[in-house]
């Protein structure tokens, strides 16, 4: 299976440590287990920062990075092996596995962290952590610091600076390595196959979750353990709800269905949206809206290249969508003025994309020094323009109401421009209608 090689985790830790101030320590907790109901847990998904630096897939673990430490710079606290617990809940790496299989220089039982970690922090000037994102961990960290402070009269030296780790770490995550792009290509490939399958299966009389079942099957069959986020399967007027999650309505003849879904591989997301007619043939109004969205996406791709800034792709979509809506009579007036007054936002109320990576809405700054970020090779993002005509919009003729179209692809910035990772799903009206006709 395609995955991030072990050596890459080592390289990341070293790169982070090289950027940390002298005599500092970084501390990161694993994601907590989330309870679904009573004694049932949600499927465990590691915290992305933790995963990025360790590849260690278990809960109840803490990464400690101490640049320059003689006895090893990378310490991992984790659960000990336990025959009884492993019988019930699954295998654990244990401290030996943490060293043997996950590259830790040193490993300790998580149950000993209160005794050991203050001693590791003591004498370091600065602590890097994800302050503010995990209240319980922040509280623990302060308890460990207070242990050191309480021994100050004995000569213990508590750290004096607390630094948000995000800035360094999230900037690293923004630039995807060749190995990361390879994993993301694989996630994209599987997600493309899933969208094709859902298009082929689309029929009036099914439910939205029937198509979700096709997606889930293709994800897992293709080699992905899980979706990267809750799949959106939105038919008819539901396509105008941006983050629709209910997925339980009936598919009807004449309606569009919008599917926004992607799997993740080794914690790397894909994020694809396609919109198609439930029964395989676009109505004239649906087609008119669809063509504008598609043209706006093409215009956006042309604005994704090194030295173009983050917002240029969005601006391109706004231009094409506003002009298109004027042409159809859905907006009236001068295109430039409608853009300046943001009139298009009644139909296109989100941005053209976001960073993509281990988190579907990935980390990384969009502005630097108050200016839109300039794109660089290795940055991954989505391009996802849409037009949504509210079923309640009294300003437009009835025939337009309830039409929602989004088209979303994943790209990586390359030297020449960008590589589209998700080109494997039909996108033009003719391609979609042909694929669906062949499946009938
Ligand atoms: N799937 C959420 C998004 O497209 O941003
Ligand atoms: Mn999406
Ligand atoms: Mn997206």
Coordinates of C-alpha atoms and ligand atoms in Angstrom, one line a residue:
X1 CA 0.0 0.0 0.0
X2 CA 1.2 3.5 -0.8
X3 CA 2.2 5.3 2.4
X4 CA 4.6 7.8 3.9
X5 CA 8.0 6.1 4.4
X6 CA 9.5 5.9 7.9
X7 CA 12.5 8.0 6.8
X8 CA 10.2 10.9 6.1
X9 CA 9.0 11.1 9.7
X10 CA 12.6 11.3 10.8
X11 CA 13.3 14.0 8.3
X12 CA 10.3 16.0 9.5
X13 CA 11.3 15.8 13.1
X14 CA 14.9 16.9 12.3
X15 CA 13.6 19.8 10.1
X16 CA 11.3 21.0 12.9
X17 CA 14.1 20.7 15.5
X18 CA 16.5 22.7 13.3
X19 CA 14.0 25.6 13.3
X20 CA 13.4 25.6 17.1
X21 CA 15.3 28.1 19.2
X22 CA 18.3 26.8 21.1
X23 CA 17.6 25.0 24.3
X24 CA 13.9 24.4 23.7
X25 CA 11.5 21.5 23.9
X26 CA 8.4 20.6 21.8
X27 CA 5.5 18.6 23.3
X28 CA 2.5 17.3 21.3
X29 CA -0.3 15.0 22.5
X30 CA -2.0 12.3 20.4
X31 CA -5.7 12.8 19.6
X32 CA -8.0 11.7 22.3
X33 CA -10.5 8.9 21.8
X34 CA -14.0 10.4 21.1
X35 CA -17.0 8.7 22.5
X36 CA -19.9 8.3 20.1
X37 CA -22.5 7.1 22.6
X38 CA -22.2 5.4 26.0
X39 CA -19.4 2.9 25.7
X40 CA -19.1 3.1 21.8
X41 CA -16.1 5.0 20.4
X42 CA -15.8 6.9 17.1
X43 CA -13.3 5.4 14.7
X44 CA -9.9 6.6 16.0
X45 CA -8.1 9.2 13.8
X46 CA -4.7 10.4 14.9
X47 CA -4.2 14.2 15.4
X48 CA -2.6 15.5 12.1
X49 CA 0.3 17.3 13.7
X50 CA 1.1 14.2 15.9
X51 CA 0.8 11.9 12.8
X52 CA 3.0 14.3 10.7
X53 CA 5.9 14.0 13.2
X54 CA 5.6 10.3 14.2
X55 CA 3.3 8.2 12.0
X56 CA 2.3 6.7 15.4
X57 CA -1.3 5.6 15.2
X58 CA -2.3 5.2 18.8
X59 CA -4.1 7.3 21.3
X60 CA -2.7 8.1 24.8
X61 CA 0.7 9.1 23.6
X62 CA 2.9 12.2 23.8
X63 CA 5.7 13.3 21.5
X64 CA 8.6 15.1 23.1
X65 CA 11.3 16.6 20.9
X66 CA 14.5 17.9 22.6
X67 CA 17.1 19.1 20.1
X68 CA 20.6 18.3 21.2
X69 CA 19.6 15.9 24.0
X70 CA 22.5 13.4 24.5
X71 CA 20.3 10.4 25.2
X72 CA 18.2 11.0 22.2
X73 CA 16.2 13.9 20.8
X74 CA 12.9 12.1 20.2
X75 CA 11.1 10.7 23.2
X76 CA 7.7 9.0 22.9
X77 CA 5.3 8.4 25.8
X78 CA 2.8 5.6 24.9
X79 CA 0.7 2.8 26.3
X80 CA 2.5 -0.2 27.5
X81 CA 1.8 -3.6 26.1
X82 CA -1.0 -5.3 28.0
X83 CA -2.3 -8.8 27.2
X84 CA -5.7 -8.3 28.7
X85 CA -6.3 -4.9 27.0
X86 CA -4.9 -6.0 23.7
X87 CA -7.3 -9.0 23.7
X88 CA -10.2 -6.6 24.0
X89 CA -9.1 -3.5 22.1
X90 CA -6.3 -4.4 19.8
X91 CA -2.5 -4.5 19.6
X92 CA -0.3 -1.8 21.0
X93 CA 3.2 -0.9 20.0
X94 CA 4.4 -0.5 23.6
X95 CA 7.6 1.3 24.5
X96 CA 9.7 -1.3 22.7
X97 CA 7.7 -1.0 19.5
X98 CA 7.9 2.8 19.7
X99 CA 11.7 2.5 19.5
X100 CA 11.9 -0.5 17.1
X101 CA 9.1 0.4 14.7
X102 CA 8.6 4.2 15.0
X103 CA 12.1 5.5 15.4
X104 CA 11.8 6.9 19.0
X105 CA 15.2 7.3 20.7
X106 CA 13.6 6.7 24.0
X107 CA 10.1 5.6 25.1
X108 CA 8.3 5.6 28.4
X109 CA 4.9 4.4 29.6
X110 CA 2.3 7.1 29.4
X111 CA 1.3 6.3 33.0
X112 CA 4.8 7.6 34.1
X113 CA 4.6 10.9 32.2
X114 CA 3.8 13.0 35.4
X115 CA 7.0 11.7 37.0
X116 CA 9.3 11.9 34.0
X117 CA 8.3 14.9 31.8
X118 CA 8.9 17.7 34.3
X119 CA 12.5 16.4 34.5
X120 CA 12.8 16.6 30.7
X121 CA 11.4 20.1 30.6
X122 CA 13.5 21.4 33.5
X123 CA 16.5 23.5 32.3
X124 CA 15.0 24.1 28.8
X125 CA 14.3 27.8 28.2
X126 CA 11.3 27.5 25.8
X127 CA 8.4 25.1 25.4
X128 CA 6.7 24.7 22.0
X129 CA 3.2 23.4 22.1
X130 CA -0.2 23.8 20.3
X131 CA -1.4 26.2 22.9
X132 CA -5.1 26.7 23.0
X133 CA -6.2 23.8 20.9
X134 CA -6.5 21.2 23.6
X135 CA -7.6 22.6 27.0
X136 CA -6.9 19.4 28.9
X137 CA -3.4 19.1 27.6
X138 CA -2.7 22.8 28.3
X139 CA -3.8 22.2 31.9
X140 CA -1.4 19.2 32.1
X141 CA 1.4 21.2 30.7
X142 CA 1.0 23.9 33.3
X143 CA 0.9 21.2 36.0
X144 CA 4.2 19.9 34.8
X145 CA 5.6 23.4 34.7
X146 CA 4.3 24.0 38.2
X147 CA 6.1 20.9 39.5
X148 CA 9.4 22.5 38.2
X149 CA 8.5 25.9 39.7
X150 CA 7.8 24.3 43.1
X151 CA 11.4 23.1 43.1
X152 CA 12.9 26.4 42.1
X153 CA 14.3 26.9 45.6
X154 CA 16.2 23.7 45.1
X155 CA 17.8 25.1 41.9
X156 CA 15.3 23.8 39.4
X157 CA 15.0 26.1 36.3
X158 CA 11.5 26.3 34.8
X159 CA 11.1 27.5 31.2
X160 CA 10.2 31.1 30.8
X161 CA 8.9 31.1 27.2
X162 CA 5.9 29.4 25.8
X163 CA 5.7 29.4 22.0
X164 CA 2.9 28.3 19.7
X165 CA 4.2 25.4 17.7
X166 CA 1.7 25.9 14.9
X167 CA 3.6 28.6 13.1
X168 CA 6.6 26.4 12.4
X169 CA 4.9 23.1 12.0
X170 CA 2.0 24.3 9.9
X171 CA 4.3 26.0 7.5
X172 CA 6.2 22.7 7.0
X173 CA 2.9 20.9 6.4
X174 CA 1.9 23.4 3.7
X175 CA 4.7 22.3 1.4
X176 CA 4.1 18.7 0.2
X177 CA 7.0 16.4 -0.4
X178 CA 7.2 14.0 -3.3
X179 CA 6.1 11.2 -1.0
X180 CA 3.1 13.2 0.2
X181 CA 2.0 14.1 -3.3
X182 CA 2.2 10.4 -4.1
X183 CA -0.1 9.5 -1.3
X184 CA -2.5 12.3 -2.2
X185 CA -2.5 11.1 -5.8
X186 CA -3.6 7.7 -4.6
X187 CA -6.3 9.1 -2.4
X188 CA -7.5 11.2 -5.3
X189 CA -7.5 8.2 -7.7
X190 CA -9.6 6.1 -5.3
X191 CA -12.0 9.0 -4.8
X192 CA -12.3 9.5 -8.5
X193 CA -13.4 5.9 -8.9
X194 CA -15.9 6.3 -6.1
X195 CA -17.5 9.4 -7.8
X196 CA -17.7 7.4 -11.1
X197 CA -19.4 4.6 -9.3
X198 CA -21.9 6.9 -7.7
X199 CA -22.7 8.5 -11.1
X200 CA -23.3 5.1 -12.6
X201 CA -25.5 4.0 -9.8
X202 CA -27.6 7.2 -9.7
X203 CA -31.3 6.5 -10.2
X204 CA -34.6 8.1 -9.1
X205 CA -36.1 6.2 -6.2
X206 CA -32.8 5.6 -4.4
X207 CA -31.9 7.6 -1.3
X208 CA -29.0 9.9 -1.0
X209 CA -27.4 7.4 1.4
X210 CA -27.7 4.7 -1.3
X211 CA -25.1 6.7 -3.3
X212 CA -23.1 7.2 -0.1
X213 CA -22.9 3.4 0.1
X214 CA -21.4 3.3 -3.4
X215 CA -18.8 5.8 -2.3
X216 CA -17.9 4.0 0.9
X217 CA -17.6 0.7 -0.9
X218 CA -15.2 2.1 -3.5
X219 CA -13.1 3.9 -0.9
X220 CA -12.6 0.7 1.0
X221 CA -12.3 -1.6 -2.0
X222 CA -9.7 0.8 -3.4
X223 CA -7.5 0.7 -0.3
X224 CA -8.7 3.6 1.8
X225 CA -9.7 2.9 5.4
X226 CA -12.1 5.9 5.6
X227 CA -13.5 9.1 4.2
X228 CA -11.6 12.2 4.9
X229 CA -14.7 14.0 6.1
X230 CA -18.5 13.3 6.3
X231 CA -19.6 12.7 2.7
X232 CA -22.1 15.2 1.4
X233 CA -24.8 13.6 -0.9
X234 CA -27.3 16.4 -1.6
X235 CA -30.1 15.9 -4.0
X236 CA -32.5 18.6 -5.3
X237 CA -32.8 21.6 -3.1
X238 CA -30.3 20.1 -0.6
X239 CA -27.6 20.9 -3.1
X240 CA -28.0 24.5 -2.0
X241 CA -26.9 23.6 1.6
X242 CA -23.1 23.9 1.5
X243 CA -22.3 21.4 4.3
X244 CA -25.4 19.2 4.0
X245 CA -24.9 16.0 6.1
X246 CA -28.3 14.4 6.4
X247 CA -28.0 12.3 3.3
X248 CA -31.4 10.7 3.7
X249 CA -33.6 12.3 1.1
X250 CA -35.1 10.6 -2.0
X251 CA -33.5 11.0 -5.4
X252 CA -36.0 12.3 -7.9
X253 CA -36.2 12.5 -11.6
X254 CA -35.3 16.0 -12.8
X255 CA -33.2 16.9 -9.8
X256 CA -29.5 17.3 -9.6
X257 CA -27.4 15.5 -7.0
X258 CA -24.3 17.1 -5.6
X259 CA -21.7 14.8 -4.1
X260 CA -18.8 16.2 -2.1
X261 CA -16.7 13.3 -0.9
X262 CA -13.2 12.0 -0.7
X263 CA -11.2 9.3 1.1
X264 CA -8.0 9.6 3.0
X265 CA -4.9 7.5 2.8
X266 CA -2.3 7.5 5.5
X267 CA -4.1 10.5 6.9
X268 CA -4.0 12.5 3.6
X269 CA -7.3 13.8 2.3
X270 CA -8.8 14.1 -1.1
X271 CA -11.8 16.3 -1.6
X272 CA -13.9 16.1 -4.8
X273 CA -17.3 17.5 -5.7
X274 CA -19.3 16.6 -8.8
X275 CA -22.8 17.5 -9.6
X276 CA -25.0 15.5 -12.0
X277 CA -28.6 14.9 -13.0
X278 CA -30.2 12.0 -11.0
X279 CA -31.5 10.5 -14.2
X280 CA -28.6 11.3 -16.4
X281 CA -29.7 14.3 -18.5
X282 CA -29.3 17.9 -17.6
X283 CA -32.3 20.3 -18.0
X284 CA -31.5 23.5 -20.0
X285 CA -31.4 25.5 -16.7
X286 CA -29.2 23.0 -14.9
X287 CA -26.9 22.9 -17.9
X288 CA -26.6 26.7 -18.1
X289 CA -25.6 27.0 -14.5
X290 CA -23.3 24.0 -14.7
X291 CA -21.4 25.4 -17.7
X292 CA -20.7 28.7 -15.8
X293 CA -19.3 26.8 -12.8
X294 CA -17.2 24.7 -15.1
X295 CA -15.8 27.7 -17.0
X296 CA -15.1 29.4 -13.7
X297 CA -13.1 26.5 -12.5
X298 CA -11.1 26.4 -15.8
X299 CA -10.4 30.1 -15.3
X300 CA -9.2 29.4 -11.8
X301 CA -6.8 26.6 -12.9
X302 CA -5.1 29.1 -15.2
X303 CA -4.3 31.2 -12.1
X304 CA -2.6 28.5 -10.1
X305 CA 1.2 28.6 -10.6
X306 CA 4.3 29.7 -8.8
X307 CA 4.3 33.5 -8.2
X308 CA 0.6 33.8 -8.6
X309 CA -1.0 34.7 -5.3
X310 CA -3.6 32.8 -3.4
X311 CA -6.6 34.9 -4.2
X312 CA -6.1 35.1 -8.0
X313 CA -7.9 31.8 -8.5
X314 CA -10.8 33.0 -6.4
X315 CA -11.0 36.3 -8.3
X316 CA -11.1 34.4 -11.6
X317 CA -14.1 32.4 -10.4
X318 CA -15.9 35.5 -9.2
X319 CA -15.4 37.2 -12.6
X320 CA -16.7 34.2 -14.7
X321 CA -19.6 33.5 -12.3
X322 CA -20.7 37.1 -12.1
X323 CA -20.5 37.6 -15.9
X324 CA -22.4 34.2 -16.4
X325 CA -25.2 35.2 -14.0
X326 CA -25.6 38.5 -15.7
X327 CA -25.8 36.7 -19.1
X328 CA -28.6 34.5 -17.8
X329 CA -30.4 37.4 -16.2
X330 CA -30.0 36.1 -12.7
X331 CA -28.1 39.3 -11.8
X332 CA -28.7 42.6 -13.5
X333 CA -26.2 45.4 -14.0
X334 CA -22.6 46.0 -14.8
X335 CA -20.3 43.1 -14.1
X336 CA -17.5 45.1 -12.5
X337 CA -20.0 46.9 -10.2
X338 CA -21.7 43.7 -9.2
X339 CA -18.3 42.3 -8.3
X340 CA -17.4 45.4 -6.3
X341 CA -20.7 45.2 -4.4
X342 CA -20.3 41.5 -4.0
X343 CA -23.8 40.9 -5.5
X344 CA -22.6 37.5 -6.6
X345 CA -22.5 36.3 -3.0
X346 CA -26.2 35.7 -3.1
X347 CA -25.3 32.7 -5.4
X348 CA -21.6 32.1 -4.6
X349 CA -21.0 32.6 -0.9
X350 CA -17.8 30.6 -0.3
X351 CA -14.3 30.9 -1.5
X352 CA -12.8 29.0 -4.4
X353 CA -10.7 26.7 -2.3
X354 CA -8.6 25.9 0.7
X355 CA -5.2 24.2 1.4
X356 CA -5.5 20.4 1.3
X357 CA -3.4 17.9 3.1
X358 CA -3.7 15.8 6.3
X359 CA -6.6 18.0 7.2
X360 CA -9.2 18.5 4.5
X361 CA -9.1 22.2 5.3
X362 CA -5.4 22.0 5.8
X363 CA -3.2 24.2 7.9
X364 CA -1.0 27.0 6.6
X365 CA -1.4 30.8 6.4
X366 CA -3.3 32.3 3.6
X367 CA -1.8 35.7 4.1
X368 CA 1.7 36.7 4.9
X369 CA 2.4 40.2 6.2
X370 CA -1.1 41.2 5.4
X371 CA -0.8 40.1 1.7
X372 CA -2.2 37.1 0.0
X373 CA 0.3 34.3 0.0
X374 CA 2.3 33.6 -3.2
X375 CA 1.9 30.1 -4.4
X376 CA 5.0 27.8 -4.4
X377 CA 5.8 24.4 -5.8
X378 CA 4.4 21.6 -3.5
X379 CA 1.4 23.5 -2.1
X380 CA -1.8 21.5 -2.4
X381 CA -5.2 23.1 -2.7
X382 CA -8.8 22.6 -3.9
X383 CA -10.5 24.5 -6.7
X384 CA -14.2 24.4 -6.0
X385 CA -16.5 27.2 -7.4
X386 CA -20.2 26.8 -7.1
X387 CA -23.5 28.5 -7.8
X388 CA -26.4 27.9 -5.4
X389 CA -29.9 29.3 -6.2
X390 CA -31.9 29.2 -3.0
X391 CA -35.3 27.5 -3.4
X392 CA -36.6 30.6 -1.6
X393 CA -35.0 33.2 -3.9
X394 CA -38.0 35.3 -5.0
X395 CA -35.8 37.5 -7.3
X396 CA -35.3 34.8 -9.9
X397 CA -37.8 33.0 -12.1
X398 CA -39.1 29.8 -10.6
X399 CA -37.3 27.5 -13.1
X400 CA -33.9 28.4 -11.5
X401 CA -34.8 27.9 -7.9
X402 CA -33.2 25.0 -6.0
X403 CA -30.4 24.4 -8.5
X404 CA -27.0 24.0 -6.7
X405 CA -23.8 23.1 -8.6
X406 CA -20.3 22.8 -7.2
X407 CA -17.3 21.3 -9.1
X408 CA -14.3 20.6 -7.0
X409 CA -10.8 19.3 -7.8
X410 CA -7.5 18.9 -6.0
X411 CA -4.3 20.4 -7.4
X412 CA -0.7 20.6 -6.4
X413 CA 1.4 23.6 -7.6
X414 CA 4.2 22.5 -9.9
X415 CA 7.0 24.5 -11.7
X416 CA 4.9 24.9 -14.8
X417 CA 1.5 25.6 -13.1
X418 CA -0.4 22.9 -11.4
X419 CA -1.1 19.2 -11.5
X420 CA -4.8 18.2 -11.2
X421 CA -4.9 15.1 -9.0
X422 CA -8.6 14.4 -9.5
X423 CA -8.9 14.5 -13.3
X424 CA -10.2 10.9 -13.3
X425 CA -13.9 11.8 -13.0
X426 CA -15.9 13.1 -15.9
X427 CA -16.7 16.8 -15.7
X428 CA -18.2 18.2 -18.9
X429 CA -21.9 17.9 -19.5
X430 CA -21.3 15.6 -22.5
X431 CA -18.9 13.3 -20.6
X432 CA -21.3 13.0 -17.6
X433 CA -24.3 12.3 -19.8
X434 CA -22.4 9.7 -21.8
X435 CA -21.1 7.9 -18.7
X436 CA -24.5 7.8 -17.2
X437 CA -26.2 6.7 -20.4
X438 CA -23.8 3.8 -20.7
X439 CA -24.7 2.7 -17.2
X440 CA -28.4 2.5 -17.8
Ligands
LIG1 N1 -15.7 19.0 1.7 C1 -15.6 20.3 2.3 C2 -15.0 21.3 1.3 O1 -15.1 21.1 0.1 O2 -14.4 22.2 1.7
LIG2 MN1 -15.4 19.2 -0.7
LIG3 MN1 -13.1 21.5 -0.3

